[in-house]
CSV table of C-alpha atoms in Angstrom, one decimal:
chain,number,residue,atom,x,y,z
I,26,UNK,CA,0.0,0.0,0.0
I,27,UNK,CA,2.8,2.3,0.9
I,28,UNK,CA,4.5,1.6,-2.5
I,29,UNK,CA,1.3,2.4,-4.3
I,30,UNK,CA,0.8,5.6,-2.4
I,31,UNK,CA,4.4,6.7,-3.0
I,32,UNK,CA,4.0,5.9,-6.7
I,33,UNK,CA,0.8,8.0,-6.8
I,34,UNK,CA,2.7,10.8,-5.1
I,35,UNK,CA,5.4,10.7,-7.7
I,36,UNK,CA,2.9,10.8,-10.6
I,37,UNK,CA,1.0,13.7,-8.9
I,38,UNK,CA,4.2,15.6,-8.5
I,39,UNK,CA,5.2,15.1,-12.1
I,40,UNK,CA,1.7,16.3,-13.3
I,41,UNK,CA,2.0,19.4,-11.1
I,42,UNK,CA,5.4,20.3,-12.4
I,43,UNK,CA,4.2,19.7,-16.0
I,44,UNK,CA,1.1,21.9,-15.4
I,45,UNK,CA,3.0,24.9,-14.1
I,46,UNK,CA,3.0,27.4,-16.9
I,47,UNK,CA,6.7,27.8,-17.8
I,48,UNK,CA,6.2,31.4,-18.9
I,49,UNK,CA,9.7,32.4,-18.0
I,50,UNK,CA,11.2,29.8,-20.3
I,51,UNK,CA,10.3,32.0,-23.3
I,52,UNK,CA,13.0,33.3,-25.5
I,53,UNK,CA,11.9,36.9,-25.0
I,54,UNK,CA,14.0,37.2,-21.9
I,55,UNK,CA,17.3,39.0,-22.2
I,56,UNK,CA,20.3,36.9,-21.6
I,57,UNK,CA,23.7,37.7,-20.3
I,58,UNK,CA,26.8,35.5,-20.4
I,59,UNK,CA,29.5,35.0,-17.9
I,60,UNK,CA,32.6,32.8,-18.5
I,61,UNK,CA,34.6,31.0,-15.9
I,62,UNK,CA,38.2,30.7,-16.9
I,63,UNK,CA,41.2,30.0,-14.7
I,64,UNK,CA,38.9,30.2,-11.7
I,65,UNK,CA,37.9,33.7,-12.6
I,66,UNK,CA,34.5,35.0,-13.7
I,67,UNK,CA,34.5,37.2,-16.8
I,68,UNK,CA,32.9,39.7,-16.6
I,69,UNK,CA,33.2,39.9,-12.8
I,70,UNK,CA,30.8,42.9,-12.7
I,71,UNK,CA,27.6,42.6,-14.7
I,72,UNK,CA,25.0,45.4,-14.9
I,73,UNK,CA,21.4,44.5,-15.5
I,74,UNK,CA,18.1,46.4,-15.6
I,75,UNK,CA,16.3,46.4,-12.3
I,76,UNK,CA,12.8,44.8,-11.9
I,77,UNK,CA,13.4,42.7,-15.0
I,78,UNK,CA,13.8,38.9,-15.2
I,79,UNK,CA,16.7,37.7,-17.3
I,80,UNK,CA,18.7,34.6,-18.2
I,81,UNK,CA,22.2,34.2,-17.0
I,82,UNK,CA,24.3,31.8,-19.1
I,83,UNK,CA,27.5,30.6,-17.4
I,84,UNK,CA,30.1,28.8,-19.3
I,85,UNK,CA,32.8,26.8,-17.5
I,86,UNK,CA,35.9,26.9,-19.7
I,87,UNK,CA,38.0,25.3,-17.0
I,88,UNK,CA,38.7,21.6,-16.8
I,89,UNK,CA,37.6,21.3,-13.2
I,90,UNK,CA,34.2,21.3,-11.5
I,91,UNK,CA,32.9,24.5,-10.0
I,92,UNK,CA,29.7,25.6,-8.3
I,93,UNK,CA,28.1,29.0,-9.0
I,94,UNK,CA,26.8,30.2,-5.6
I,95,UNK,CA,25.0,33.3,-4.5
I,96,UNK,CA,23.3,34.0,-1.2
I,97,UNK,CA,22.0,37.3,-2.5
I,98,UNK,CA,20.5,35.8,-5.6
I,99,UNK,CA,19.5,32.5,-3.9
I,100,UNK,CA,21.1,30.6,-6.7
I,101,UNK,CA,23.3,27.5,-6.7
I,102,UNK,CA,24.4,25.6,-9.8
I,103,UNK,CA,27.0,23.0,-10.5
I,104,UNK,CA,29.2,24.0,-13.4
I,105,UNK,CA,30.6,21.0,-15.2
I,106,UNK,CA,33.8,21.4,-17.1
I,107,UNK,CA,33.4,22.6,-20.7
I,108,UNK,CA,29.6,23.1,-20.3
I,109,UNK,CA,27.1,26.0,-20.3
I,110,UNK,CA,24.3,26.3,-17.8
I,111,UNK,CA,21.3,28.7,-17.8
I,112,UNK,CA,19.9,30.3,-14.7
I,113,UNK,CA,16.8,32.5,-14.5
I,114,UNK,CA,17.3,35.4,-12.2
I,115,UNK,CA,15.1,38.3,-11.0
I,116,UNK,CA,13.3,40.5,-11.0
I,117,UNK,CA,15.9,42.3,-8.9
I,118,UNK,CA,15.4,45.5,-7.1
I,119,UNK,CA,18.2,48.1,-7.4
I,120,UNK,CA,21.4,47.1,-5.7
I,121,UNK,CA,24.4,44.8,-5.8
I,122,UNK,CA,24.2,41.0,-5.6
I,123,UNK,CA,27.4,39.0,-5.0
I,124,UNK,CA,28.2,35.6,-6.4
I,125,UNK,CA,31.1,33.3,-6.1
I,126,UNK,CA,32.5,29.9,-7.1
I,127,UNK,CA,32.1,27.7,-4.1
I,128,UNK,CA,35.3,25.7,-4.8
I,129,UNK,CA,37.5,28.8,-5.4
I,130,UNK,CA,36.0,31.5,-3.2
I,131,UNK,CA,39.2,33.6,-3.1
I,132,UNK,CA,39.4,34.1,-6.9
I,133,UNK,CA,36.0,33.2,-8.5
I,134,UNK,CA,34.0,36.2,-7.3
I,135,UNK,CA,31.7,38.6,-9.0
I,136,UNK,CA,28.8,41.0,-8.6
I,137,UNK,CA,25.5,41.6,-10.5
I,138,UNK,CA,24.4,45.2,-10.3
I,139,UNK,CA,20.8,46.0,-10.9
I,140,UNK,CA,20.4,49.6,-12.1
I,141,UNK,CA,17.6,51.6,-13.7
I,142,UNK,CA,17.2,51.3,-17.4
I,143,UNK,CA,18.1,54.9,-17.9
I,144,UNK,CA,21.5,54.4,-16.1
I,145,UNK,CA,22.1,51.3,-18.2
I,146,UNK,CA,21.3,53.0,-21.5
I,147,UNK,CA,23.5,56.0,-20.5
I,148,UNK,CA,26.4,53.7,-19.8
I,149,UNK,CA,25.9,51.8,-23.0
I,150,UNK,CA,25.9,55.1,-24.9
I,151,UNK,CA,29.1,56.2,-23.2
I,152,UNK,CA,30.9,53.0,-24.1
I,153,UNK,CA,29.7,53.3,-27.7
I,154,UNK,CA,30.9,56.9,-27.9
I,155,UNK,CA,34.3,56.0,-26.4
I,156,UNK,CA,34.8,53.4,-29.1
H,16,UNK,CA,40.7,26.6,2.4
H,17,UNK,CA,40.1,26.1,6.1
H,18,UNK,CA,37.2,28.5,6.1
H,19,UNK,CA,35.9,27.0,2.9
H,20,UNK,CA,35.8,23.6,4.5
H,21,UNK,CA,34.1,24.9,7.6
H,22,UNK,CA,31.5,26.6,5.5
H,23,UNK,CA,31.0,23.4,3.6
H,24,UNK,CA,30.2,21.6,6.8
H,25,UNK,CA,27.8,24.3,7.9
H,26,UNK,CA,26.0,24.4,4.6
H,27,UNK,CA,26.0,20.7,3.6
H,28,UNK,CA,26.5,18.5,6.6
H,29,UNK,CA,24.9,20.4,9.5
H,30,UNK,CA,21.4,19.6,8.2
H,31,UNK,CA,22.3,15.9,8.3
H,32,UNK,CA,23.7,16.2,11.9
H,33,UNK,CA,20.6,18.1,13.1
H,34,UNK,CA,18.3,15.7,11.3
H,35,UNK,CA,20.1,12.8,13.0
H,36,UNK,CA,19.4,14.3,16.4
H,37,UNK,CA,15.7,14.7,15.5
H,38,UNK,CA,15.5,11.2,14.1
H,39,UNK,CA,17.1,9.6,17.2
H,40,UNK,CA,14.5,11.4,19.4
H,41,UNK,CA,11.7,10.3,17.1
H,42,UNK,CA,12.9,6.7,17.0
H,43,UNK,CA,13.3,6.6,20.8
H,44,UNK,CA,9.6,7.4,21.0
H,45,UNK,CA,8.6,4.5,18.7
H,46,UNK,CA,8.9,0.7,18.8
H,47,UNK,CA,11.7,0.8,16.2
H,48,UNK,CA,15.2,-0.5,16.9
H,49,UNK,CA,18.1,2.0,16.6
H,50,UNK,CA,19.7,-0.3,14.1
H,51,UNK,CA,17.2,1.2,11.6
H,52,UNK,CA,19.1,4.5,11.8
H,53,UNK,CA,22.5,3.0,11.1
H,54,UNK,CA,21.3,0.8,8.2
H,55,UNK,CA,19.5,3.8,6.6
H,56,UNK,CA,22.6,6.0,6.8
H,57,UNK,CA,24.7,3.3,5.2
H,58,UNK,CA,22.3,2.7,2.4
H,59,UNK,CA,22.0,6.5,1.9
H,60,UNK,CA,25.7,7.0,1.8
H,61,UNK,CA,26.0,4.1,-0.7
H,62,UNK,CA,23.4,5.6,-2.9
H,63,UNK,CA,25.1,9.0,-2.6
H,64,UNK,CA,28.3,7.4,-4.0
H,65,UNK,CA,26.4,5.9,-6.9
H,66,UNK,CA,24.6,9.2,-7.5
H,67,UNK,CA,27.9,11.1,-7.9
H,68,UNK,CA,28.7,9.1,-11.0
H,69,UNK,CA,25.3,9.9,-12.5
H,70,UNK,CA,25.0,13.6,-11.5
H,71,UNK,CA,26.5,14.7,-14.8
H,72,UNK,CA,23.8,12.8,-16.8
H,73,UNK,CA,21.0,14.0,-14.5
H,74,UNK,CA,22.0,17.6,-14.9
H,75,UNK,CA,21.8,17.4,-18.7
H,76,UNK,CA,18.2,15.9,-18.6
H,77,UNK,CA,15.2,18.1,-19.4
H,78,UNK,CA,17.3,20.7,-21.2
H,79,UNK,CA,19.7,21.2,-18.4
H,80,UNK,CA,17.0,21.3,-15.7
H,81,UNK,CA,17.4,17.7,-14.6
H,82,UNK,CA,19.3,18.2,-11.3
H,83,UNK,CA,17.0,20.9,-10.0
H,84,UNK,CA,13.9,18.8,-10.7
H,85,UNK,CA,15.6,15.8,-9.2
H,86,UNK,CA,16.5,17.5,-5.9
H,87,UNK,CA,13.0,19.1,-5.6
H,88,UNK,CA,11.4,15.7,-6.2
H,89,UNK,CA,13.6,14.1,-3.6
H,90,UNK,CA,12.6,16.7,-1.0
H,91,UNK,CA,8.9,16.3,-1.9
H,92,UNK,CA,9.1,12.5,-1.4
H,93,UNK,CA,10.8,13.1,2.0
H,94,UNK,CA,7.9,15.3,3.1
H,95,UNK,CA,5.3,13.0,1.7
H,96,UNK,CA,6.8,10.0,3.4
H,97,UNK,CA,7.0,11.8,6.8
H,98,UNK,CA,3.4,13.0,6.4
H,99,UNK,CA,2.3,9.4,5.7
H,100,UNK,CA,4.3,8.2,8.7
H,101,UNK,CA,2.4,10.7,10.9
H,102,UNK,CA,-0.9,9.6,9.4
H,103,UNK,CA,-0.3,5.9,9.7
H,104,UNK,CA,1.4,6.0,13.1
H,105,UNK,CA,4.5,4.2,14.3
H,106,UNK,CA,2.7,0.8,15.0
H,107,UNK,CA,1.8,0.5,11.3
H,108,UNK,CA,3.9,-2.3,9.7
H,109,UNK,CA,5.3,0.1,7.0
H,110,UNK,CA,6.0,3.0,9.4
H,111,UNK,CA,9.7,2.2,9.9
H,112,UNK,CA,10.1,2.0,6.1
H,113,UNK,CA,8.8,5.5,5.8
H,114,UNK,CA,11.2,6.9,8.3
H,115,UNK,CA,14.0,4.9,6.7
H,116,UNK,CA,13.1,6.4,3.3
H,117,UNK,CA,13.4,10.0,4.7
H,118,UNK,CA,16.8,9.2,6.3
H,119,UNK,CA,18.1,7.5,3.2
H,120,UNK,CA,17.2,10.3,0.9
H,121,UNK,CA,18.6,13.0,3.2
H,122,UNK,CA,21.9,11.1,3.6
H,123,UNK,CA,22.0,10.5,-0.2
H,124,UNK,CA,21.6,14.1,-1.2
H,125,UNK,CA,23.9,15.4,1.5
H,126,UNK,CA,26.6,12.9,0.6
H,127,UNK,CA,26.6,13.9,-3.1
H,128,UNK,CA,27.3,17.6,-2.4
H,129,UNK,CA,29.8,16.9,0.3
H,130,UNK,CA,31.7,14.3,-1.6
H,131,UNK,CA,31.8,16.4,-4.8
H,132,UNK,CA,33.4,19.3,-2.9
H,133,UNK,CA,35.8,17.1,-1.0
H,134,UNK,CA,37.0,15.4,-4.2
H,135,UNK,CA,37.6,18.7,-5.9
H,136,UNK,CA,39.5,20.1,-2.9
H,137,UNK,CA,41.6,17.0,-2.3
H,138,UNK,CA,42.9,17.2,-5.8
H,139,UNK,CA,44.2,20.8,-5.2
H,140,UNK,CA,47.8,21.0,-4.3
H,141,UNK,CA,48.6,21.6,-0.7
H,142,UNK,CA,45.0,21.6,0.4
H,143,UNK,CA,45.0,18.4,2.6
H,144,UNK,CA,46.1,19.9,5.9
H,145,UNK,CA,43.6,22.8,5.8
H,146,UNK,CA,41.0,20.4,4.6
H,147,UNK,CA,41.6,18.1,7.5
H,148,UNK,CA,41.6,20.9,10.0
H,149,UNK,CA,38.4,22.4,8.6
H,150,UNK,CA,36.8,19.0,8.6
H,151,UNK,CA,37.6,18.4,12.3
H,152,UNK,CA,36.4,21.8,13.4
H,153,UNK,CA,33.3,21.6,11.2
H,154,UNK,CA,32.4,18.1,12.3
H,155,UNK,CA,33.0,19.0,16.0
H,156,UNK,CA,30.8,22.1,15.7
H,157,UNK,CA,28.0,20.2,13.9
H,158,UNK,CA,28.1,17.3,16.2
H,159,UNK,CA,28.0,19.6,19.3
H,160,UNK,CA,24.9,21.3,18.0
H,161,UNK,CA,23.2,18.0,17.2
H,162,UNK,CA,23.8,16.7,20.7
H,163,UNK,CA,22.5,19.9,22.2
H,164,UNK,CA,19.4,19.7,20.0
H,165,UNK,CA,18.7,16.1,20.9
H,166,UNK,CA,18.8,16.8,24.7
H,167,UNK,CA,16.8,20.0,24.2
H,168,UNK,CA,14.1,18.1,22.3
H,169,UNK,CA,14.0,15.3,24.8
H,170,UNK,CA,13.7,17.8,27.6
H,171,UNK,CA,10.8,19.6,26.0
H,172,UNK,CA,9.1,16.3,25.1
H,173,UNK,CA,8.4,15.7,28.8
H,174,UNK,CA,6.2,18.8,28.8
H,175,UNK,CA,5.0,18.9,25.2
H,176,UNK,CA,4.6,15.3,23.9
H,177,UNK,CA,5.2,14.7,20.2
H,178,UNK,CA,7.3,18.0,19.9
H,179,UNK,CA,10.1,15.9,18.4
H,180,UNK,CA,7.7,14.9,15.5
H,181,UNK,CA,6.7,18.6,15.1
H,182,UNK,CA,10.2,19.9,14.9
H,183,UNK,CA,11.2,17.1,12.5
H,184,UNK,CA,8.2,18.2,10.4
H,185,UNK,CA,9.4,21.8,10.5
H,186,UNK,CA,12.9,20.7,9.4
H,187,UNK,CA,11.6,18.8,6.4
H,188,UNK,CA,9.2,21.6,5.5
H,189,UNK,CA,12.1,24.1,5.6
H,190,UNK,CA,14.1,21.8,3.3
H,191,UNK,CA,11.3,21.5,0.8
H,192,UNK,CA,10.6,25.3,0.9
H,193,UNK,CA,14.2,26.0,0.2
H,194,UNK,CA,14.2,23.6,-2.8
H,195,UNK,CA,11.4,25.7,-4.4
H,196,UNK,CA,14.2,28.2,-5.2
H,197,UNK,CA,15.6,25.6,-7.5
H,198,UNK,CA,12.3,25.7,-9.5
H,199,UNK,CA,12.6,29.5,-9.8
H,200,UNK,CA,16.3,29.0,-10.9
H,201,UNK,CA,15.2,26.9,-13.9
H,202,UNK,CA,12.4,29.3,-14.8
H,203,UNK,CA,9.4,27.0,-13.8
H,204,UNK,CA,8.0,29.4,-11.2
H,205,UNK,CA,8.2,33.1,-10.5
H,206,UNK,CA,11.3,34.1,-8.6
H,207,UNK,CA,10.2,37.5,-7.2
H,208,UNK,CA,11.3,38.0,-3.6
H,209,UNK,CA,8.5,38.3,-1.1
H,210,UNK,CA,10.4,40.2,1.7
H,211,UNK,CA,14.0,40.7,2.9
H,212,UNK,CA,15.2,40.3,6.4
H,213,UNK,CA,18.8,40.3,5.4
H,214,UNK,CA,19.5,43.6,7.2
H,215,UNK,CA,17.8,42.4,10.4
H,216,UNK,CA,19.1,38.8,10.5
H,217,UNK,CA,21.6,37.7,7.8
H,218,UNK,CA,21.6,34.1,6.7
H,219,UNK,CA,25.3,34.4,6.0
H,220,UNK,CA,26.2,34.4,9.7
H,221,UNK,CA,26.9,31.2,11.6
H,222,UNK,CA,23.5,31.6,13.4
H,223,UNK,CA,21.8,32.2,10.1
H,224,UNK,CA,23.3,29.0,8.7
H,225,UNK,CA,22.1,27.0,11.8
H,226,UNK,CA,18.6,28.4,11.4
H,227,UNK,CA,18.6,27.7,7.7
H,228,UNK,CA,19.6,24.1,8.4
H,229,UNK,CA,17.1,23.6,11.2
H,230,UNK,CA,14.0,25.5,10.1
H,231,UNK,CA,14.8,26.5,6.6
H,232,UNK,CA,15.3,30.2,7.4
H,233,UNK,CA,15.7,32.3,4.3
H,234,UNK,CA,16.4,36.1,4.5
H,235,UNK,CA,15.0,36.7,1.0
H,236,UNK,CA,12.3,34.1,0.3
H,237,UNK,CA,10.3,34.1,-2.9
H,238,UNK,CA,6.5,33.9,-2.9
H,239,UNK,CA,6.4,30.2,-3.6
H,240,UNK,CA,8.8,29.4,-0.8
H,241,UNK,CA,6.5,31.1,1.7
H,242,UNK,CA,3.3,29.5,0.4
H,243,UNK,CA,5.0,26.1,0.3
H,244,UNK,CA,6.2,26.5,3.9
H,245,UNK,CA,2.9,27.6,5.3
H,246,UNK,CA,0.9,25.0,3.4
H,247,UNK,CA,3.1,22.0,4.2
H,248,UNK,CA,3.4,23.0,7.9
H,249,UNK,CA,-0.3,23.4,8.1
H,250,UNK,CA,-0.9,20.0,6.8
H,251,UNK,CA,1.6,18.4,9.1
H,252,UNK,CA,0.2,20.2,12.1
H,253,UNK,CA,-3.3,19.2,11.4
H,254,UNK,CA,-2.3,15.6,11.0
H,255,UNK,CA,-0.4,15.7,14.3
H,256,UNK,CA,-3.4,17.2,16.1
H,257,UNK,CA,-5.8,14.7,14.5
H,258,UNK,CA,-3.6,11.7,15.1
H,259,UNK,CA,-2.2,12.8,18.6
H,260,UNK,CA,-4.0,10.1,20.6
H,261,UNK,CA,-2.9,7.3,18.3
H,262,UNK,CA,0.7,8.6,18.2
H,263,UNK,CA,0.8,9.1,22.0
H,264,UNK,CA,-0.4,5.5,22.6
H,265,UNK,CA,2.4,4.2,20.5
H,266,UNK,CA,5.1,5.7,22.7
H,267,UNK,CA,7.0,3.0,24.6
H,268,UNK,CA,6.1,3.1,28.3
H,269,UNK,CA,8.5,5.2,30.4
H,270,UNK,CA,10.1,7.0,27.5
H,271,UNK,CA,8.4,10.4,27.9
H,272,UNK,CA,8.9,10.5,31.6
H,273,UNK,CA,12.8,10.0,31.2
């Protein structure tokens, strides 16, 4: 009886997960990419618009395992060597959100900065003009 | 490296130590033999070793969402098994299997994270001494807390019977609620933060880690996390109240008055 109930529970769980509308899996979300190389994140500082959900793609170019971890963002993801992973983050209110590589905390660190769209556009314009 | 290892113990192994204390108190108030605990841990650890070899493949499943779905499902099964255990009561012939399932799954998932980290660190040059020191300090700290928790629960059990079951329920609820963050991470649910108590009580302090391990404290929970926590805890509490006479009658004579 217990085995049957547990089996029912597993099926119910799968149905619930399938029924959840994965609206945030849509391709309309802006995506940003961070690379992990030699136990360093590039870029180590990423500016994103506030109050906006986005995708963060992390590519591990090292040959060793790493774990992307962030208490501020409540995100934790194993980064297998040579692989890319996708995390959904946000919406974030204005501020700075630290992240780090759990296996190399002294080197693999970074910050995501949520700013207003105007500030972001102004900075993008400044960079374009500088080039 | 020393600090890293210490944090590893707090984040990954402390929940297992605390859960061990709770399980020992639950089992002491049931007709089960304590060998059940040891067997469950051995099976859980063995499964953890097997799971490490398969983590790579699981993570690639469902378009890279496999590991998150797997961890959430495991936590859900833990809560479901414990809920069933409360409903059926310890004298039921399958009750000990339900408790064993919870212990095996917690040990399995804890082993995977812990062993992955240890393997990576052990391969680093010159890391072994710091690793060993960090492990000793971390294990000592976690074990001390677990022992304190056990005696605290057994003391309160004299005045509030079945409190050990309630606290175990709170522990498992916290674990499940925290796993809902994984669903937000893979884009299945909304990840908007409900409130922030980071400024008042940070989860990055030692006390914050302990509370996170014991009751699933989260300084910046998302909506779904809060709803899950309240809903699951409500269900467990209602079952405990409804089944209290049956659960009380199953306690071995003399245990509560110790």
